mmCIF file of C-alpha atoms in Angstrom:
data_model
loop_
_atom_site.group_PDB
_atom_site.id
_atom_site.type_symbol
_atom_site.label_atom_id
_atom_site.label_comp_id
_atom_site.label_asym_id
_atom_site.label_seq_id
_atom_site.Cartn_x
_atom_site.Cartn_y
_atom_site.Cartn_z
ATOM 1 C CA UNK A 1 176.061 194.364 182.516
ATOM 2 C CA UNK A 2 176.715 191.598 180.374
ATOM 3 C CA UNK A 3 180.202 190.496 181.503
ATOM 4 C CA UNK A 4 183.108 189.976 178.016
ATOM 5 C CA UNK A 5 185.925 188.422 178.003
ATOM 6 C CA UNK A 6 189.477 189.015 176.139
ATOM 7 C CA UNK A 7 192.024 186.007 176.004
ATOM 8 C CA UNK A 8 195.072 187.862 175.803
ATOM 9 C CA UNK A 9 198.591 186.185 174.761
ATOM 10 C CA UNK A 10 202.186 187.408 175.496
ATOM 11 C CA UNK A 11 205.166 186.186 174.421
ATOM 12 C CA UNK A 12 207.890 186.810 175.914
ATOM 13 C CA UNK A 13 211.712 185.574 175.010
ATOM 14 C CA UNK A 14 215.385 186.371 172.941
ATOM 15 C CA UNK A 15 216.275 188.452 170.848
ATOM 16 C CA UNK A 16 218.926 187.113 168.399
ATOM 17 C CA UNK A 17 220.489 188.416 166.435
ATOM 18 C CA UNK A 18 219.724 187.021 162.506
ATOM 19 C CA UNK A 19 215.427 187.704 160.968
ATOM 20 C CA UNK A 20 215.113 184.417 159.916
ATOM 21 C CA UNK A 21 216.759 183.068 163.454
ATOM 22 C CA UNK A 22 214.115 185.180 165.487
ATOM 23 C CA UNK A 23 210.819 184.401 163.429
ATOM 24 C CA UNK A 24 211.433 180.930 163.928
ATOM 25 C CA UNK A 25 212.029 181.337 167.393
ATOM 26 C CA UNK A 26 209.430 183.346 167.985
ATOM 27 C CA UNK A 27 207.181 181.398 165.571
ATOM 28 C CA UNK A 28 207.421 177.945 167.198
ATOM 29 C CA UNK A 29 206.607 179.783 171.207
ATOM 30 C CA UNK A 30 204.173 181.118 169.232
ATOM 31 C CA UNK A 31 202.036 177.728 167.892
ATOM 32 C CA UNK A 32 201.913 176.926 171.739
ATOM 33 C CA UNK A 33 198.655 179.947 172.266
ATOM 34 C CA UNK A 34 195.740 178.512 173.295
ATOM 35 C CA UNK A 35 194.279 180.744 170.353
ATOM 36 C CA UNK A 36 194.186 184.573 172.036
ATOM 37 C CA UNK A 37 191.791 187.109 171.012
ATOM 38 C CA UNK A 38 194.960 188.960 171.142
ATOM 39 C CA UNK A 39 198.503 188.578 171.116
ATOM 40 C CA UNK A 40 202.000 190.736 171.659
ATOM 41 C CA UNK A 41 205.072 190.900 171.175
ATOM 42 C CA UNK A 42 208.065 192.399 172.888
ATOM 43 C CA UNK A 43 210.277 195.375 170.549
ATOM 44 C CA UNK A 44 212.049 195.021 168.149
ATOM 45 C CA UNK A 45 211.400 191.187 168.323
ATOM 46 C CA UNK A 46 212.980 190.273 164.342
ATOM 47 C CA UNK A 47 216.186 192.065 165.577
ATOM 48 C CA UNK A 48 218.105 195.325 165.668
ATOM 49 C CA UNK A 49 219.000 195.637 162.528
ATOM 50 C CA UNK A 50 217.122 198.055 160.660
ATOM 51 C CA UNK A 51 214.302 195.993 157.688
ATOM 52 C CA UNK A 52 212.115 196.787 154.717
ATOM 53 C CA UNK A 53 208.711 196.920 155.728
ATOM 54 C CA UNK A 54 207.915 194.386 153.503
ATOM 55 C CA UNK A 55 209.606 192.351 155.636
ATOM 56 C CA UNK A 56 208.045 193.223 158.560
ATOM 57 C CA UNK A 57 204.867 192.361 157.535
ATOM 58 C CA UNK A 58 205.459 189.683 155.954
ATOM 59 C CA UNK A 59 207.064 187.775 158.989
ATOM 60 C CA UNK A 60 203.882 189.840 160.870
ATOM 61 C CA UNK A 61 201.192 187.877 158.987
ATOM 62 C CA UNK A 62 204.015 184.243 159.394
ATOM 63 C CA UNK A 63 202.816 184.570 163.195
ATOM 64 C CA UNK A 64 199.714 185.690 163.342
ATOM 65 C CA UNK A 65 199.257 182.514 161.338
ATOM 66 C CA UNK A 66 201.357 180.648 164.133
ATOM 67 C CA UNK A 67 199.420 182.157 167.118
ATOM 68 C CA UNK A 68 196.274 181.390 165.366
ATOM 69 C CA UNK A 69 195.722 184.248 167.024
ATOM 70 C CA UNK A 70 192.694 187.151 166.311
ATOM 71 C CA UNK A 71 194.698 190.144 166.588
ATOM 72 C CA UNK A 72 198.593 190.583 167.074
ATOM 73 C CA UNK A 73 200.742 193.805 167.949
ATOM 74 C CA UNK A 74 203.285 192.989 166.327
ATOM 75 C CA UNK A 75 205.963 195.251 168.647
ATOM 76 C CA UNK A 76 208.030 196.780 166.303
ATOM 77 C CA UNK A 77 211.283 196.704 164.064
ATOM 78 C CA UNK A 78 213.328 199.616 162.475
ATOM 79 C CA UNK A 79 212.128 200.419 159.621
ATOM 80 C CA UNK A 80 214.245 201.849 157.015
ATOM 81 C CA UNK A 81 212.254 203.016 154.112
ATOM 82 C CA UNK A 82 214.579 206.093 151.395
ATOM 83 C CA UNK A 83 217.550 205.915 153.686
ATOM 84 C CA UNK A 84 215.317 207.246 156.962
ATOM 85 C CA UNK A 85 215.922 204.345 159.810
ATOM 86 C CA UNK A 86 211.856 205.429 161.619
ATOM 87 C CA UNK A 87 210.758 202.414 164.628
ATOM 88 C CA UNK A 88 207.348 201.646 163.718
ATOM 89 C CA UNK A 89 204.924 198.735 165.151
ATOM 90 C CA UNK A 90 202.074 197.030 163.131
ATOM 91 C CA UNK A 91 198.657 196.160 165.060
ATOM 92 C CA UNK A 92 196.940 193.014 162.131
ATOM 93 C CA UNK A 93 193.475 191.926 162.219
ATOM 94 C CA UNK A 94 192.797 188.563 161.003
ATOM 95 C CA UNK A 95 190.432 189.899 158.505
ATOM 96 C CA UNK A 96 193.419 192.112 157.156
ATOM 97 C CA UNK A 97 192.962 194.960 158.264
ATOM 98 C CA UNK A 98 195.888 196.287 159.947
ATOM 99 C CA UNK A 99 197.423 199.550 161.503
ATOM 100 C CA UNK A 100 200.745 200.895 161.205
ATOM 101 C CA UNK A 101 201.895 203.337 163.418
ATOM 102 C CA UNK A 102 205.807 204.621 165.672
ATOM 103 C CA UNK A 103 207.870 205.780 167.903
ATOM 104 C CA UNK A 104 207.349 209.922 169.056
ATOM 105 C CA UNK A 105 209.916 209.669 170.851
ATOM 106 C CA UNK A 106 213.760 207.202 170.231
ATOM 107 C CA UNK A 107 215.273 206.935 173.406
ATOM 108 C CA UNK A 108 217.789 209.457 174.466
ATOM 109 C CA UNK A 109 218.894 207.646 177.238
ATOM 110 C CA UNK A 110 220.564 204.981 175.294
ATOM 111 C CA UNK A 111 221.385 206.644 171.898
ATOM 112 C CA UNK A 112 218.320 205.625 169.808
ATOM 113 C CA UNK A 113 217.809 209.445 169.313
ATOM 114 C CA UNK A 114 221.021 209.684 166.969
ATOM 115 C CA UNK A 115 219.869 206.773 165.111
ATOM 116 C CA UNK A 116 216.955 207.233 164.234
ATOM 117 C CA UNK A 117 214.025 209.295 163.452
ATOM 118 C CA UNK A 118 210.856 209.938 165.132
ATOM 119 C CA UNK A 119 207.544 207.424 164.006
ATOM 120 C CA UNK A 120 205.100 208.991 164.240
ATOM 121 C CA UNK A 121 201.379 208.023 167.170
ATOM 122 C CA UNK A 122 200.871 204.840 167.980
ATOM 123 C CA UNK A 123 199.800 202.551 166.173
ATOM 124 C CA UNK A 124 195.857 202.098 167.191
ATOM 125 C CA UNK A 125 192.705 200.181 166.617
ATOM 126 C CA UNK A 126 189.575 199.402 166.515
ATOM 127 C CA UNK A 127 189.093 195.460 165.778
ATOM 128 C CA UNK A 128 185.786 193.542 164.534
ATOM 129 C CA UNK A 129 186.045 191.875 167.394
ATOM 130 C CA UNK A 130 184.322 194.375 170.333
ATOM 131 C CA UNK A 131 187.503 195.701 171.285
ATOM 132 C CA UNK A 132 190.366 198.613 170.505
ATOM 133 C CA UNK A 133 193.953 197.973 170.938
ATOM 134 C CA UNK A 134 196.415 200.870 170.586
ATOM 135 C CA UNK A 135 200.383 200.102 170.825
ATOM 136 C CA UNK A 136 202.485 202.431 172.749
ATOM 137 C CA UNK A 137 206.290 201.667 172.031
ATOM 138 C CA UNK A 138 208.405 201.379 174.972
ATOM 139 C CA UNK A 139 209.305 204.675 176.073
ATOM 140 C CA UNK A 140 206.662 206.520 174.887
ATOM 141 C CA UNK A 141 204.504 205.142 178.156
ATOM 142 C CA UNK A 142 206.835 207.352 179.398
ATOM 143 C CA UNK A 143 204.924 210.042 178.208
ATOM 144 C CA UNK A 144 201.426 210.366 179.722
ATOM 145 C CA UNK A 145 200.029 212.420 176.492
ATOM 146 C CA UNK A 146 200.722 209.989 174.378
ATOM 147 C CA UNK A 147 199.061 207.390 176.383
ATOM 148 C CA UNK A 148 196.078 209.601 177.203
ATOM 149 C CA UNK A 149 195.614 209.912 173.867
ATOM 150 C CA UNK A 150 195.115 206.586 172.420
ATOM 151 C CA UNK A 151 192.389 206.003 175.585
ATOM 152 C CA UNK A 152 190.874 209.000 173.894
ATOM 153 C CA UNK A 153 190.016 207.900 171.069
ATOM 154 C CA UNK A 154 189.081 204.611 172.281
ATOM 155 C CA UNK A 155 191.576 201.916 173.065
ATOM 156 C CA UNK A 156 190.177 199.538 175.617
ATOM 157 C CA UNK A 157 194.175 198.272 175.913
ATOM 158 C CA UNK A 158 197.406 199.707 175.764
ATOM 159 C CA UNK A 159 199.848 198.134 174.904
ATOM 160 C CA UNK A 160 203.287 198.418 175.617
ATOM 161 C CA UNK A 161 206.532 196.338 173.657
ATOM 162 C CA UNK A 162 208.955 197.262 175.006
ATOM 163 C CA UNK A 163 213.126 196.276 176.279
ATOM 164 C CA UNK A 164 213.186 197.165 179.407
ATOM 165 C CA UNK A 165 216.501 196.657 181.485
ATOM 166 C CA UNK A 166 216.036 194.553 184.816
ATOM 167 C CA UNK A 167 217.766 197.539 187.073
ATOM 168 C CA UNK A 168 214.158 199.491 185.190
ATOM 169 C CA UNK A 169 211.721 196.941 185.988
ATOM 170 C CA UNK A 170 210.435 198.815 188.924
ATOM 171 C CA UNK A 171 209.559 201.901 187.033
ATOM 172 C CA UNK A 172 208.283 199.737 184.044
ATOM 173 C CA UNK A 173 205.776 198.466 186.484
ATOM 174 C CA UNK A 174 205.292 201.964 188.612
ATOM 175 C CA UNK A 175 204.565 203.062 184.795
ATOM 176 C CA UNK A 176 202.346 200.367 183.439
ATOM 177 C CA UNK A 177 199.677 200.677 186.902
ATOM 178 C CA UNK A 178 199.621 204.852 186.199
ATOM 179 C CA UNK A 179 198.848 204.511 182.795
ATOM 180 C CA UNK A 180 195.747 202.025 183.369
ATOM 181 C CA UNK A 181 194.023 203.898 186.436
ATOM 182 C CA UNK A 182 194.506 207.364 185.175
ATOM 183 C CA UNK A 183 193.080 206.053 181.649
ATOM 184 C CA UNK A 184 191.079 203.244 182.852
ATOM 185 C CA UNK A 185 192.339 200.856 180.588
ATOM 186 C CA UNK A 186 194.219 197.427 180.425
ATOM 187 C CA UNK A 187 198.129 197.914 179.408
ATOM 188 C CA UNK A 188 199.649 195.220 178.581
ATOM 189 C CA UNK A 189 203.684 195.552 178.874
ATOM 190 C CA UNK A 190 206.538 192.629 176.908
ATOM 191 C CA UNK A 191 209.305 192.692 177.369
ATOM 192 C CA UNK A 192 212.622 190.446 176.303
ATOM 193 C CA UNK A 193 214.685 188.237 178.276
ATOM 194 C CA UNK A 194 217.873 186.803 178.453
ATOM 195 C CA UNK A 195 219.616 189.519 176.266
ATOM 196 C CA UNK A 196 221.657 192.706 177.173
ATOM 197 C CA UNK A 197 222.280 196.757 176.377
ATOM 198 C CA UNK A 198 225.357 197.578 174.711
ATOM 199 C CA UNK A 199 226.168 199.652 178.532
ATOM 200 C CA UNK A 200 225.768 195.852 180.237
ATOM 201 C CA UNK A 201 222.746 195.959 182.044
ATOM 202 C CA UNK A 202 220.620 193.136 181.865
ATOM 203 C CA UNK A 203 216.750 192.991 180.179
ATOM 204 C CA UNK A 204 215.447 189.858 182.161
ATOM 205 C CA UNK A 205 211.560 189.526 180.767
ATOM 206 C CA UNK A 206 209.107 190.783 183.932
ATOM 207 C CA UNK A 207 206.590 191.134 181.204
ATOM 208 C CA UNK A 208 203.017 191.959 182.873
ATOM 209 C CA UNK A 209 199.062 193.375 182.517
ATOM 210 C CA UNK A 210 197.537 195.878 184.655
ATOM 211 C CA UNK A 211 193.635 196.582 184.776
ATOM 212 C CA UNK A 212 191.586 199.671 184.846
ATOM 213 C CA UNK A 213 192.367 200.091 188.449
ATOM 214 C CA UNK A 214 195.966 199.949 188.251
ATOM 215 C CA UNK A 215 196.913 196.128 189.551
ATOM 216 C CA UNK A 216 199.064 194.109 188.289
ATOM 217 C CA UNK A 217 197.193 190.954 187.493
ATOM 218 C CA UNK A 218 199.433 188.920 186.140
ATOM 219 C CA UNK A 219 203.288 189.088 185.008
ATOM 220 C CA UNK A 220 206.316 186.706 184.192
ATOM 221 C CA UNK A 221 209.882 186.016 185.949
ATOM 222 C CA UNK A 222 212.463 186.014 183.081
ATOM 223 C CA UNK A 223 211.887 182.664 181.651
ATOM 224 C CA UNK A 224 211.436 182.414 177.564
ATOM 225 C CA UNK A 225 207.564 181.337 177.008
ATOM 226 C CA UNK A 226 203.523 183.028 176.664
ATOM 227 C CA UNK A 227 201.754 184.219 179.477
ATOM 228 C CA UNK A 228 197.837 184.000 178.706
ATOM 229 C CA UNK A 229 195.130 185.881 181.121
ATOM 230 C CA UNK A 230 191.339 186.148 180.620
ATOM 231 C CA UNK A 231 190.227 189.599 181.543
ATOM 232 C CA UNK A 232 187.127 191.314 181.720
ATOM 233 C CA UNK A 233 186.605 194.281 179.387
ATOM 234 C CA UNK A 234 183.207 194.669 181.372
ATOM 235 C CA UNK A 235 185.016 195.804 183.876
ATOM 236 C CA UNK A 236 186.756 199.280 182.058
ATOM 237 C CA UNK A 237 182.740 199.531 182.360
ATOM 238 C CA UNK A 238 182.322 199.405 185.650
ATOM 239 C CA UNK A 239 185.730 201.712 186.475
ATOM 240 C CA UNK A 240 185.032 204.163 184.409
ATOM 241 C CA UNK A 241 180.964 204.726 185.970
ATOM 242 C CA UNK A 242 183.200 205.595 189.483
ATOM 243 C CA UNK A 243 186.253 207.141 188.046
ATOM 244 C CA UNK A 244 185.718 209.730 185.516
ATOM 245 C CA UNK A 245 188.611 210.611 184.251
ATOM 246 C CA UNK A 246 188.573 210.876 180.501
ATOM 247 C CA UNK A 247 184.783 211.673 180.719
ATOM 248 C CA UNK A 248 186.413 214.599 182.780
ATOM 249 C CA UNK A 249 188.875 215.172 180.208
ATOM 250 C CA UNK A 250 186.647 214.750 177.494
ATOM 251 C CA UNK A 251 184.252 217.232 178.835
ATOM 252 C CA UNK A 252 186.994 220.871 178.517
ATOM 253 C CA UNK A 253 189.674 218.795 175.692
ATOM 254 C CA UNK A 254 189.109 221.965 173.970
ATOM 255 C CA UNK A 255 190.032 224.262 176.450
ATOM 256 C CA UNK A 256 192.508 221.503 178.177
ATOM 257 C CA UNK A 257 194.219 220.793 175.789
ATOM 258 C CA UNK A 258 194.706 223.112 172.855
ATOM 259 C CA UNK A 259 193.738 226.752 175.480
ATOM 260 C CA UNK A 260 197.062 224.751 177.008
ATOM 261 C CA UNK A 261 198.653 224.699 173.795
ATOM 262 C CA UNK A 262 198.321 228.743 172.568
ATOM 263 C CA UNK A 263 199.409 229.632 175.972
ATOM 264 C CA UNK A 264 202.946 227.559 175.584
ATOM 265 C CA UNK A 265 203.125 228.808 171.970
ATOM 266 C CA UNK A 266 202.497 232.410 173.134
ATOM 267 C CA UNK A 267 205.299 231.381 175.864
ATOM 268 C CA UNK A 268 208.107 230.741 173.777
ATOM 269 C CA UNK A 269 206.908 233.500 171.462
ATOM 270 C CA UNK A 270 207.653 235.822 173.692
ATOM 271 C CA UNK A 271 211.572 234.068 175.297
ATOM 272 C CA UNK A 272 212.488 234.347 171.799
ATOM 273 C CA UNK A 273 211.789 237.975 171.244
ATOM 274 C CA UNK A 274 214.121 238.315 174.081
#
């Protein structure tokens, strides 16, 4: 079997208040990357105030140029359109291809759900460079169905741009390993560092990469900078030959999912009729 290597770079840094300050800071860090095949950055890397789609796209294009990467998972940003704010994620290919997706379930625990609306399904791109990637924003990774659908679409890599506090890092390591193994994909978790939640909890980095066997193969501590890893995409094929989870599910997709949806709908209708 021919080996297919992929160089992945993750950016871990602070989030400041000002859009331009964040962009300049991240571009400076990205410029030290060694021309990766895929670069990814964390949630709300341009700040936590809503911006326009045009501003987000322009900043993302500047970042992919600064990093000299082939493909960029541009974290996420709060985007305001026609008075509605959603969390959106862009995947950009240097050739000009763009995919935009959203955060399906804004966080209820942090109060985000009271401030923004659901943003739609994850961004997904089948790149021209021999791999496919999906961007599953933050807490959406805690919903196995969302990641499973992305894997069934063909994602080799699940990027998870997030803002996870240090007291929940144990949970995200477990989620990352589980999602990687149950979908036989690479799972990359990208987290900022040196910031705090409104309730005072610290966010201290801990970005990591899990392989298709669910092993965390590389991770960062709390420092700012770049994590660069070369992975073997051919490992996905090797593991899927042994662990046939996706193949099994594809074989009964209609029965498993559509049948379940019909049963759930039927039960809901029966309850509402009482």
